[in-house]
Short mmCIF file of C-alpha atoms in Angstrom, two decimals:
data_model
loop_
_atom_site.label_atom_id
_atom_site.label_comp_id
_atom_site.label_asym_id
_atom_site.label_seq_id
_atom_site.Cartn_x
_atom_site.Cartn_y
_atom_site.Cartn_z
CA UNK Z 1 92.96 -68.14 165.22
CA UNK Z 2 92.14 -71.71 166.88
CA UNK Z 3 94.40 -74.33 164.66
CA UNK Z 4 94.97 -77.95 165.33
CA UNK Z 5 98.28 -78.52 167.08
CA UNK Z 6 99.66 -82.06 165.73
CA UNK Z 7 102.88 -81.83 168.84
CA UNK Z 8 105.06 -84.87 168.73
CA UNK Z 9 107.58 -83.16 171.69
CA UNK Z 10 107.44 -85.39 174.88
CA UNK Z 11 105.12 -84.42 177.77
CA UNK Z 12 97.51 -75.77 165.70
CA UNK Z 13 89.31 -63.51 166.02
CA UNK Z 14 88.48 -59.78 166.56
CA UNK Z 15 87.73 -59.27 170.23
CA UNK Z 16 90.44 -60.84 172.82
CA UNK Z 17 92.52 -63.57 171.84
CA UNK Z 18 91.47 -67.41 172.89
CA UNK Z 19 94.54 -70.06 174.24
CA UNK Z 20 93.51 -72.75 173.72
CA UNK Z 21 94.25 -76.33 174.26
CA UNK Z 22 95.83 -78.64 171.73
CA UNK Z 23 93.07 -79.53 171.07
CA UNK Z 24 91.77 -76.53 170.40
CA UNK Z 25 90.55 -76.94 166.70
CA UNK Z 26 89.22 -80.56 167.71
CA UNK Z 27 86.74 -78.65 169.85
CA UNK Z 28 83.53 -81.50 169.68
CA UNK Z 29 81.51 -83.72 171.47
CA UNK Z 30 78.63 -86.31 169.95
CA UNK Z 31 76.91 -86.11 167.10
CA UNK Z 32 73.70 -83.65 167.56
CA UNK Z 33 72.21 -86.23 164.70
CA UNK Z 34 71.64 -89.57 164.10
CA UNK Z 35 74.78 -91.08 163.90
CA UNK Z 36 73.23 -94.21 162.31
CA UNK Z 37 71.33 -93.02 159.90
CA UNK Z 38 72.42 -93.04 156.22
CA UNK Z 39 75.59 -91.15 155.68
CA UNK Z 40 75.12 -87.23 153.97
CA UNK Z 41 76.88 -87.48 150.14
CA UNK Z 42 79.84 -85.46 149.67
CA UNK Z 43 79.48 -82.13 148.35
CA UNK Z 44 79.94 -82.09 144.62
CA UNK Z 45 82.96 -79.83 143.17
CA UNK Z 46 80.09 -78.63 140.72
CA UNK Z 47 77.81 -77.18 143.87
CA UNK Z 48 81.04 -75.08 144.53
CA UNK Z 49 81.11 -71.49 144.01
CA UNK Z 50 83.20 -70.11 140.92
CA UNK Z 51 86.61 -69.69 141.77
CA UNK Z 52 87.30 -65.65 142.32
CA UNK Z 53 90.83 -63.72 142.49
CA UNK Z 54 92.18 -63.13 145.61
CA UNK Z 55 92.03 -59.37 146.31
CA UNK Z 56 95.36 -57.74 146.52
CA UNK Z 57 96.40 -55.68 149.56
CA UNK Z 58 99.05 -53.51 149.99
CA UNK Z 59 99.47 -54.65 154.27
CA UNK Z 60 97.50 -53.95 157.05
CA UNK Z 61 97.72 -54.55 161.02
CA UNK Z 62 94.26 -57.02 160.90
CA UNK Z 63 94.97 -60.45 162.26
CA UNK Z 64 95.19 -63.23 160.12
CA UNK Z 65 94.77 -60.90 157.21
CA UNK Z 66 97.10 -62.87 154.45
CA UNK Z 67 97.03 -60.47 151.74
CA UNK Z 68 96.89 -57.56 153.72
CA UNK Z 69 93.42 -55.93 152.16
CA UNK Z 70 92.29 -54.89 155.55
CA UNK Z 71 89.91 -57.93 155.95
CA UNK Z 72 90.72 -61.41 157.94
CA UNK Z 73 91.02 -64.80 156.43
CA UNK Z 74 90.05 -67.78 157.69
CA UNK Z 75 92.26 -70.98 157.87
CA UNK Z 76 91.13 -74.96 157.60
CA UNK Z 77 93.22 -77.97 158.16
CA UNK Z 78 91.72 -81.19 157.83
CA UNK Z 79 90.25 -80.82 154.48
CA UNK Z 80 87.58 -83.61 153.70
CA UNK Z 81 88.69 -85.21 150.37
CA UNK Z 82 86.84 -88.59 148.05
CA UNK Z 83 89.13 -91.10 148.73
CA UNK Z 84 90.22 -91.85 152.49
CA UNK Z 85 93.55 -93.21 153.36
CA UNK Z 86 95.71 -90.50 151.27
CA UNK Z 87 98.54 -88.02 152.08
CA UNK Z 88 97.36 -84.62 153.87
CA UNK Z 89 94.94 -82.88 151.20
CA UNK Z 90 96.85 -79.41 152.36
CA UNK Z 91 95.56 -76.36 154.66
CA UNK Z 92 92.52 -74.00 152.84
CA UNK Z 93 92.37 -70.31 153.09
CA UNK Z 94 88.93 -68.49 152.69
CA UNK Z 95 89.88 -64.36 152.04
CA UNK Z 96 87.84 -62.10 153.55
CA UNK Z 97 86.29 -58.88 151.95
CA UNK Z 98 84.19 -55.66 153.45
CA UNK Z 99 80.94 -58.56 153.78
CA UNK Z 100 82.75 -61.21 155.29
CA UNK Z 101 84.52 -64.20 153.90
CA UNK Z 102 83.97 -65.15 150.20
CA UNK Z 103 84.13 -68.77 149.66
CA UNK Z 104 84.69 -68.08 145.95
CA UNK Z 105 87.90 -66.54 146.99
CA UNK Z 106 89.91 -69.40 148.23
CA UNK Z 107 92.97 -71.50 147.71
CA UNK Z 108 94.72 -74.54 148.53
CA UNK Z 109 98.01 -75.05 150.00
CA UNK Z 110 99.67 -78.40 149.11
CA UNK Z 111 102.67 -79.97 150.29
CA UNK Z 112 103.88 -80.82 146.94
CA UNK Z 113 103.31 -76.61 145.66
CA UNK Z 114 103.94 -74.91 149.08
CA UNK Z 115 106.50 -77.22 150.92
CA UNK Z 116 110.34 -77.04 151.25
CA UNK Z 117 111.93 -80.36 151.02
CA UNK Z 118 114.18 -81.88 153.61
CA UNK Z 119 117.40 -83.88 152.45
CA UNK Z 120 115.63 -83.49 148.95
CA UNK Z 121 112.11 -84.68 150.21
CA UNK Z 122 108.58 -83.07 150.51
CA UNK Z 123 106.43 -83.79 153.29
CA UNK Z 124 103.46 -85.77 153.42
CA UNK Z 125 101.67 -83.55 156.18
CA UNK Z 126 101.21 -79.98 156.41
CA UNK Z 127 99.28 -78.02 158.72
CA UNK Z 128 98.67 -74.95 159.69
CA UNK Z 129 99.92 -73.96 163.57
CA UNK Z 130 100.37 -70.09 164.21
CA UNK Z 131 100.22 -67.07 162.19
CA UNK Z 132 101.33 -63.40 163.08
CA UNK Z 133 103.17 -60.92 160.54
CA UNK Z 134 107.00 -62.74 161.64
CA UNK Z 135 108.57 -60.25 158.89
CA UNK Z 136 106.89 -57.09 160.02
CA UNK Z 137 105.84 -55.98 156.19
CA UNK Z 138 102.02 -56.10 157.00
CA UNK Z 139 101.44 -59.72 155.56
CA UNK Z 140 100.58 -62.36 157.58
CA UNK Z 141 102.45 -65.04 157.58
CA UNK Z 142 102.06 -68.78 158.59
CA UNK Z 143 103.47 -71.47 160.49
CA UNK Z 144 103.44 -74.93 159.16
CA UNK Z 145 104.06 -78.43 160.63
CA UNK Z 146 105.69 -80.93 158.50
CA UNK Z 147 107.24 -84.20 159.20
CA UNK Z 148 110.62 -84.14 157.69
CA UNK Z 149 112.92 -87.50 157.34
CA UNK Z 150 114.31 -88.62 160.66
CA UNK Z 151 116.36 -92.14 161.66
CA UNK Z 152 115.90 -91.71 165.69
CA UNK Z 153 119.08 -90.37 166.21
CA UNK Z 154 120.17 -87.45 167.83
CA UNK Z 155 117.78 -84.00 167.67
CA UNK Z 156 115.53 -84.39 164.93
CA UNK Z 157 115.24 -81.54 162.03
CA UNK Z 158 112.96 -78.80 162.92
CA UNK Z 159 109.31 -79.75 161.53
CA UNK Z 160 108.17 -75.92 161.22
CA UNK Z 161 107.93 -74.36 157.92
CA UNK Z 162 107.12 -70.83 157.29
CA UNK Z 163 104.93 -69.72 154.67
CA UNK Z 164 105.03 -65.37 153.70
CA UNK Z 165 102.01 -63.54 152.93
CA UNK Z 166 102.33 -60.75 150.42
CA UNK Z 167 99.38 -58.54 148.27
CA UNK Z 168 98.31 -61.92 146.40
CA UNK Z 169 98.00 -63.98 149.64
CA UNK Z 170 100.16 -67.00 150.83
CA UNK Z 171 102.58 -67.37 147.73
CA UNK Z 172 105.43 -69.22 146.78
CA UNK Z 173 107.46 -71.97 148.88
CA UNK Z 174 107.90 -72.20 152.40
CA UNK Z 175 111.39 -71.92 154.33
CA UNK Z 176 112.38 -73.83 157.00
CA UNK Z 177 112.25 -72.16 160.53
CA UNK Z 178 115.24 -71.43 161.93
CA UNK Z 179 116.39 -72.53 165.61
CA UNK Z 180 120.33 -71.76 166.36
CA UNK Z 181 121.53 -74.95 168.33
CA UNK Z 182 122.29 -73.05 171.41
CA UNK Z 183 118.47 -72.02 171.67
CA UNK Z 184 117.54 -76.50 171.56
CA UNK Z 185 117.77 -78.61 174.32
CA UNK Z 186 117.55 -82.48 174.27
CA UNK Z 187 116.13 -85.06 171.60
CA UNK Z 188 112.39 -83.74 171.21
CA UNK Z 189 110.86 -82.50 168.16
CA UNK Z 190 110.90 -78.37 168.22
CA UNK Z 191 107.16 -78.17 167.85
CA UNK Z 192 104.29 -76.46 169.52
CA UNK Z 193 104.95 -72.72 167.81
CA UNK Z 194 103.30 -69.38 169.47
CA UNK Z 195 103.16 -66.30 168.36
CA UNK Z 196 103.76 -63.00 170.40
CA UNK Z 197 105.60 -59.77 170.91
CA UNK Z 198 107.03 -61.36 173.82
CA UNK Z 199 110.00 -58.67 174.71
CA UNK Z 200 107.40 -55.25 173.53
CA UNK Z 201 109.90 -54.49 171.00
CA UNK Z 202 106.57 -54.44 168.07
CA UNK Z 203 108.33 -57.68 166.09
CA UNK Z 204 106.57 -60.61 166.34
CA UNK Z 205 108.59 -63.40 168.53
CA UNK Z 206 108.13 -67.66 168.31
CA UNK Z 207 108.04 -69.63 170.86
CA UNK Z 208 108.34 -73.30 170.64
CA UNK Z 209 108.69 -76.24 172.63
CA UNK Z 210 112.82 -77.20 173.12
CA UNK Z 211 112.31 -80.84 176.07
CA UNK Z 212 112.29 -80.65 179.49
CA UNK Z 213 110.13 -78.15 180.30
CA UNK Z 214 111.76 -75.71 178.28
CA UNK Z 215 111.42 -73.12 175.51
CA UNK Z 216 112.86 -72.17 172.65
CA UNK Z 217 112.58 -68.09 172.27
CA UNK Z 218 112.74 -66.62 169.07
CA UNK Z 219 113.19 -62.75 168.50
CA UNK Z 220 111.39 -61.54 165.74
CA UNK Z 221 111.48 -60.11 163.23
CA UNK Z 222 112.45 -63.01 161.11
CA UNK Z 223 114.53 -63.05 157.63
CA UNK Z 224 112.63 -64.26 154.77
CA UNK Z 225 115.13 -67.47 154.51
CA UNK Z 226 113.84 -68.60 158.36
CA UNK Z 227 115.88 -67.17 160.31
CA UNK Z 228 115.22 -65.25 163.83
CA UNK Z 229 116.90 -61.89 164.53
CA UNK Z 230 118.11 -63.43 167.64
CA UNK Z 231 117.80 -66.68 169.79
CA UNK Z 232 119.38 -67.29 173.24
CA UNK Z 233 119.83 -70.17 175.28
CA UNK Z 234 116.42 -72.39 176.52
CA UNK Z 235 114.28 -70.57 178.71
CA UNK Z 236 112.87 -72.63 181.84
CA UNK Z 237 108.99 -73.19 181.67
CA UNK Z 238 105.60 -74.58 183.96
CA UNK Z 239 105.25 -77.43 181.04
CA UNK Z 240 105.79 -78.85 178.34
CA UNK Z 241 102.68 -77.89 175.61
CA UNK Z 242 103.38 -73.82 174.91
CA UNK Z 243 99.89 -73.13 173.62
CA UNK Z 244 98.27 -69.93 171.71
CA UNK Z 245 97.19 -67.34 170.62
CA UNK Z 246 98.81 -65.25 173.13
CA UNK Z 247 97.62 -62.42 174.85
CA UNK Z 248 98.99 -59.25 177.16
CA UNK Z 249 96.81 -60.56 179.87
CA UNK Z 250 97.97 -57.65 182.47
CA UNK Z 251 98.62 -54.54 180.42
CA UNK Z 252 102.17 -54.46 180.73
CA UNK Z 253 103.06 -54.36 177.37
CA UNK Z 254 103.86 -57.56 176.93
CA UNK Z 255 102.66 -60.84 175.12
CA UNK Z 256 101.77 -63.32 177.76
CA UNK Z 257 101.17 -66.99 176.85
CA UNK Z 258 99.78 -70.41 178.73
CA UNK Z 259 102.18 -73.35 178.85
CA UNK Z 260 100.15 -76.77 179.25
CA UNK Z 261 102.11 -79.39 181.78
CA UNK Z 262 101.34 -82.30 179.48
CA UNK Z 263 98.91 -82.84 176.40
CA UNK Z 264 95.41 -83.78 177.28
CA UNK Z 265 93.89 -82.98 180.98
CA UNK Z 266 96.66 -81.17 182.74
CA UNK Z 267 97.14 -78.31 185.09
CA UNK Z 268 98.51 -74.88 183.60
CA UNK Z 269 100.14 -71.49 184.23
CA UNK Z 270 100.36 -68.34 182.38
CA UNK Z 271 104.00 -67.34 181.80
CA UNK Z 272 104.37 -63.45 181.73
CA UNK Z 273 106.57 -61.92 179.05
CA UNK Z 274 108.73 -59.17 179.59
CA UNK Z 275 111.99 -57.35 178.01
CA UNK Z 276 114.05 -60.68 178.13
CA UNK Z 277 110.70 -62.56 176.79
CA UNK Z 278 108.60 -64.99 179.02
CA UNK Z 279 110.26 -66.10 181.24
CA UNK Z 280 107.82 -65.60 184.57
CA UNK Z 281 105.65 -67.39 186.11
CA UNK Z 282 102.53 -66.12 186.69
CA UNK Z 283 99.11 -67.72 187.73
CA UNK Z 284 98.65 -71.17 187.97
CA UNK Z 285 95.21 -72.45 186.48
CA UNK Z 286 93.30 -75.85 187.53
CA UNK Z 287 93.48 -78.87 186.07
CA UNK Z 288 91.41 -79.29 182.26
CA UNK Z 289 91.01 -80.36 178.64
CA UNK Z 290 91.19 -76.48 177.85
CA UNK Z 291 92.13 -72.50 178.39
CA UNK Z 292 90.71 -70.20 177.21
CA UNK Z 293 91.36 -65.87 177.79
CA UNK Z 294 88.94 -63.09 177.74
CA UNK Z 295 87.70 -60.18 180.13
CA UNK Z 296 84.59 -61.13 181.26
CA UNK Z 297 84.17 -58.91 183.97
CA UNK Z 298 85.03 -55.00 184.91
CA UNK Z 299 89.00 -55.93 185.24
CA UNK Z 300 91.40 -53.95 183.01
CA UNK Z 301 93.57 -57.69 182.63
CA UNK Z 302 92.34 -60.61 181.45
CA UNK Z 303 90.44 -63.45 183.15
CA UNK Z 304 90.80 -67.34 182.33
CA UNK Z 305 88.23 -69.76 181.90
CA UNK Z 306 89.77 -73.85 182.23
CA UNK Z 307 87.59 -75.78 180.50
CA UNK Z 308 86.85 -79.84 182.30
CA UNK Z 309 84.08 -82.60 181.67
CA UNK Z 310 80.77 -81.37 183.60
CA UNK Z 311 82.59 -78.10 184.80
CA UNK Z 312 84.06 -74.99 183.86
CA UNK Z 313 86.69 -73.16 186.07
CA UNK Z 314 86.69 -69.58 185.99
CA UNK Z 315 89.43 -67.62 187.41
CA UNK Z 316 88.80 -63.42 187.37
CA UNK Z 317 91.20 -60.44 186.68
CA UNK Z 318 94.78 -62.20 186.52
CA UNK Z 319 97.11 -62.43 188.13
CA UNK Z 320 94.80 -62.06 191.17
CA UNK Z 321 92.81 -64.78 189.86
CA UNK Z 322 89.47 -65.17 192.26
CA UNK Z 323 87.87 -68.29 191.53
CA UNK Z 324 84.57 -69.23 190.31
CA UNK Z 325 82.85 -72.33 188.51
CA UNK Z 326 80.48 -72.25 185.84
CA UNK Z 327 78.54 -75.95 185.71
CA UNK Z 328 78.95 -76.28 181.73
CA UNK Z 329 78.54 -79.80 180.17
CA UNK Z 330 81.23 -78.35 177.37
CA UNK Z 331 84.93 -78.92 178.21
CA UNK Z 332 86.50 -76.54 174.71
CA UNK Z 333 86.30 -73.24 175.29
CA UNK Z 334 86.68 -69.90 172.55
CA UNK Z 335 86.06 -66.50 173.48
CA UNK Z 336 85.00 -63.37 171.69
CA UNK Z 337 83.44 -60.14 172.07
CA UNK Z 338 80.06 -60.77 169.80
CA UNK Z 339 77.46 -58.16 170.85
CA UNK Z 340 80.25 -55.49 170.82
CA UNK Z 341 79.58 -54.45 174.22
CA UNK Z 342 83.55 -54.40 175.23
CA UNK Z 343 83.29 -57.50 176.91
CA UNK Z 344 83.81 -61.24 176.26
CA UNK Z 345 81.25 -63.83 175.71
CA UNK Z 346 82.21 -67.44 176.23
CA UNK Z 347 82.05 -70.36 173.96
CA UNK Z 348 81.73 -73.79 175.57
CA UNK Z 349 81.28 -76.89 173.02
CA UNK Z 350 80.49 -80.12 173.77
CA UNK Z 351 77.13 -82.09 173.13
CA UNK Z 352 75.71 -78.57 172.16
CA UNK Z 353 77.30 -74.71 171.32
CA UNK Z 354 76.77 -72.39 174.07
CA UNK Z 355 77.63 -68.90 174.34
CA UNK Z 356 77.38 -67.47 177.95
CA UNK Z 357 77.44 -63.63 178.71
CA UNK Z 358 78.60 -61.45 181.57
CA UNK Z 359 74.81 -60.03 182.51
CA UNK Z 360 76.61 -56.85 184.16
CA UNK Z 361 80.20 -55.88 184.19
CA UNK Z 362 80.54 -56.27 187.81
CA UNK Z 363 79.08 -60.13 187.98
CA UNK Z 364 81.44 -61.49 184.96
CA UNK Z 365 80.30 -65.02 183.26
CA UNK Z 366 77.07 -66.72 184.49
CA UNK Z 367 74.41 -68.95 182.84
CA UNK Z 368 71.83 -65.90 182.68
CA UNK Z 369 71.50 -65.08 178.95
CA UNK Z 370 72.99 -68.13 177.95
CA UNK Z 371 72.28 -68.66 174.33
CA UNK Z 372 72.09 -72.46 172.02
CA UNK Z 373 73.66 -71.92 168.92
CA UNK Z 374 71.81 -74.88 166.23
CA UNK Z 375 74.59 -76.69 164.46
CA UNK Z 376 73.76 -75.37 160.29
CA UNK Z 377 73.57 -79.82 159.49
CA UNK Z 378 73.38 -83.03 160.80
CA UNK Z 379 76.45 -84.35 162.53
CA UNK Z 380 79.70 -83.50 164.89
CA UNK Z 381 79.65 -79.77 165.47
CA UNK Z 382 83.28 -78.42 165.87
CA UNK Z 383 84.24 -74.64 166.79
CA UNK Z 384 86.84 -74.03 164.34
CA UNK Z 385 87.38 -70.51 165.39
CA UNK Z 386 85.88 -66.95 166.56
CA UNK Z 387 87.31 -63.77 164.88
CA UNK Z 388 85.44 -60.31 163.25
CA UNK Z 389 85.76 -61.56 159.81
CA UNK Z 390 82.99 -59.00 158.25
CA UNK Z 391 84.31 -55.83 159.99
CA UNK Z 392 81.48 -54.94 162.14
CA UNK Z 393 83.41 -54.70 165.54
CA UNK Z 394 81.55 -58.02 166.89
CA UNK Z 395 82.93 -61.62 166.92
CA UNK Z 396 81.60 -63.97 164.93
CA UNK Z 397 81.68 -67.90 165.10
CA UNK Z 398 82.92 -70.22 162.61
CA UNK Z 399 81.70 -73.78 163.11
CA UNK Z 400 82.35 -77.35 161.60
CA UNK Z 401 79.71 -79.89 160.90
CA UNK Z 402 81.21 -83.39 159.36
CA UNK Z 403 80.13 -87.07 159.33
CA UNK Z 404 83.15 -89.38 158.60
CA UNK Z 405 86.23 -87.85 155.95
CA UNK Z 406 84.47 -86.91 153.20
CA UNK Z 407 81.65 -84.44 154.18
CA UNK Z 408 81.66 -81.47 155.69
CA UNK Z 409 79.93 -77.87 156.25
CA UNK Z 410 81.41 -75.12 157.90
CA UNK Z 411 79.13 -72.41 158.66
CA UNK Z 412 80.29 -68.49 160.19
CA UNK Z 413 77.28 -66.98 162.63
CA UNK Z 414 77.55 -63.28 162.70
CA UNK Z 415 77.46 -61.89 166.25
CA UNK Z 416 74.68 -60.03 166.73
CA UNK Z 417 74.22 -57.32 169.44
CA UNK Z 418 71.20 -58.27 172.18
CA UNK Z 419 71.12 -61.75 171.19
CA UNK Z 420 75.09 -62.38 170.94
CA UNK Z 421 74.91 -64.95 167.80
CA UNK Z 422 72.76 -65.11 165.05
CA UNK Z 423 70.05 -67.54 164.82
CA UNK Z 424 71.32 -68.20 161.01
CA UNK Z 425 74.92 -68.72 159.78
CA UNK Z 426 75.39 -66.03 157.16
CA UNK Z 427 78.28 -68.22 155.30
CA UNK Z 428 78.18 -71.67 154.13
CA UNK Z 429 80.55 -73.87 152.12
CA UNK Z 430 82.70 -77.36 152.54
CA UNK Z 431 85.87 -77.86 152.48
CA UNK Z 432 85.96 -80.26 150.02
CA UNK Z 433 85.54 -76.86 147.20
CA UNK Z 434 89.32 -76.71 147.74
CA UNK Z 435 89.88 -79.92 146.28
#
């Protein structure tokens, strides 16, 4: 899942797992139209399909699978709504089925229905940053930024909520995430959440940002009131920006994750979990705007592509790393397996959507075969996300067009096997049907 990350600590998918940037959700360049021209009108509630029930589930192992029906879900931030200037509209969920996702079958998550309140108040933002099953019941289950009450002093309150998924979806009110005190370290907001089994013990772990190039490590599983099954002390880390989803990127057994030096353009390193959780150092990456993971070549671990303006820098079977540079005019980067072949396909975004190919298993990621995907409207293009959301073994894209707040399409292309992406998305809808 490729979410928005709103971090406020100093410095928010079949196939293999993407990291990804802070940015990662934000993944755009210009406008492919004419950003003059009269703006599009918003999409009328009416034009909306009929609201459907959400299918009940009884848990599954499928990422990002809410309800637990076997199928994946998709989740938006950044809804577009009418009128501009107003609190957060909420986080959408579109629930999957054996065809793919069903607009009709969707729901909104509001602050003022979902939240917890802090000293007695709900928060005015709420977006989605992680999800992995954190209570181990087959559900997935979210992980929610808020901005509780603070005066400046001292350690603020944890911002992280956590939202449960059960057989009707994402239900009831959120708890606050629990951090013990000894597992926080200076004045900086805990933010910055990844998900992982970062110790192999099959519970998903948290990890978030503590200050000072440090982490807070949570043990999963977690209680249904917040709380992990065990925190220690800070653990000592490359960066400050912990960023996700992770990935075992050498086979160990372990979750592996990327920690960012600073937001923005910054160098990197993956940090290696193992049984006391990640606490190693592995590779360090080059400087960029973005990280992405996949196996693009014949390697049994994972190889990195670092995303920078003009460039991309590609870095084979880690932790050997051998270098390589792909000349790319896209600087955010998704991966995904879409023709089904066993290896990934990368996503590069920028002015235009590109999807480049390993041509052989030996050469790994070139520009042979390199495929254009056309935005499905007029505007900024943004890769939300790339995930198997119809069940066919392939990736598929979803993508974001949007002029201004209050128009938007988002669009999912079915990967396709010879010609990686289809030429047509297969599912349309805005986001402003949640409203």
């Amino acid at each position: 899942m490729r979410v928005r990350r709103g971090g406020r600590g100093t410095a928010v998918t079949g196939g293999l797992a993407a990291i990804a940037a802070l940015v990662a959700l934000t993944a755009c360049g210009p406008a492919t139209g004419d950003a003059g021209s009269a703006a599009q009108s918003p999409v009328q509630a009416a034009k909306a399909p009929a609201q459907r029930p959400i299918p009940q589930g009884d848990g599954s192992k499928v990422a990002d699978d809410f309800n637990g029906d076997g199928h994946r879900d998709l989740v938006l931030n950044e809804l577009v709504k009418d009128q501009l200037h107003t609190d957060d509209a909420g986080i959408g969920i579109v629930y999957g089925s054996p065809t793919g996702l069903v607009p009709g079958a969707r729901q909104l998550l509001s602050p003022a229905r979902q939240a917890a309140r802090t000293k007695g108040q709900l928060p005015a933002v709420f977006d989605a940053e992680a999800s992995c099953d954190l209570d181990g019941d087959g559900f997935t289950d979210l992980v929610v930024s808020t901005d509780p009450p603070y005066d400046g002093q001292g350690q603020p309150p944890v911002p992280l909520q956590l939202l449960f998924g059960s057989p009707d979806g994402l239900t009831g009110r959120a708890v606050a995430l629990t951090i013990p005190a000894g597992a926080r370290a200076g004045n900086d907001w805990p933010d910055q959440p990844v998900c992982g089994d970062f110790d192999g013990d099959g519970a998903q772990d948290l990890v978030v940002h503590a200050s000072d190039e440090q982490l807070s490590y949570l043990r999963g599983p977690f209680t249904r009131k917040g709380a992990p099954s065990k925190a220690g002390a800070p653990i000592t880390a490359p960066g400050n920006v912990p960023t996700g989803p992770a990935a075992d990127v050498n086979h160990d057994g372990y979750d592996d994750l990327v920690v960012r030096t600073t937001e923005g353009t910054s160098k990197s390193a993956v940090v290696l979990g193992g049984p006391d959780g990640p606490t190693r150092t592995g590779t360090a990456l080059p400087e960029g705007i973005d990280v992405a993971l996949g196996r693009f070549g014949k390697g049994r671990d994972l190889d990195a592509a670092v995303g920078a303006m003009g460039e991309t820098s590609l870095r084979y079977d880690l932790p050997d790393a051998t270098s390589g540079t792909l000349a790319s005019p896209g600087s955010m980067l998704d991966t995904g397996d879409f023709d089904g072949d066993g290896r990934d396909e990368l996503v590069s975004s920028g002015s235009r959507l590109r999807v480049f190919r390993a041509p052989s298993a030996a050469a790994g990621i070139s520009a042979k075969g390199m495929v254009t995907v056309p935005p499905p409207a007029k505007g900024t293009t943004r890769v939300l996300t790339v995930g198997d959301f119809d069940g066919d073994k392939r990736a598929d894209l979803v993508v974001r067009t949007y002029r201004g707040e209050t128009w938007d399409e988002v669009a999912v292309y079915a990967g396709v096997k010879g010609d990686m992406v289809a030429a047509e998305p297969s599912v349309t809808f805005s986001s402003s049907e949640f409203l």
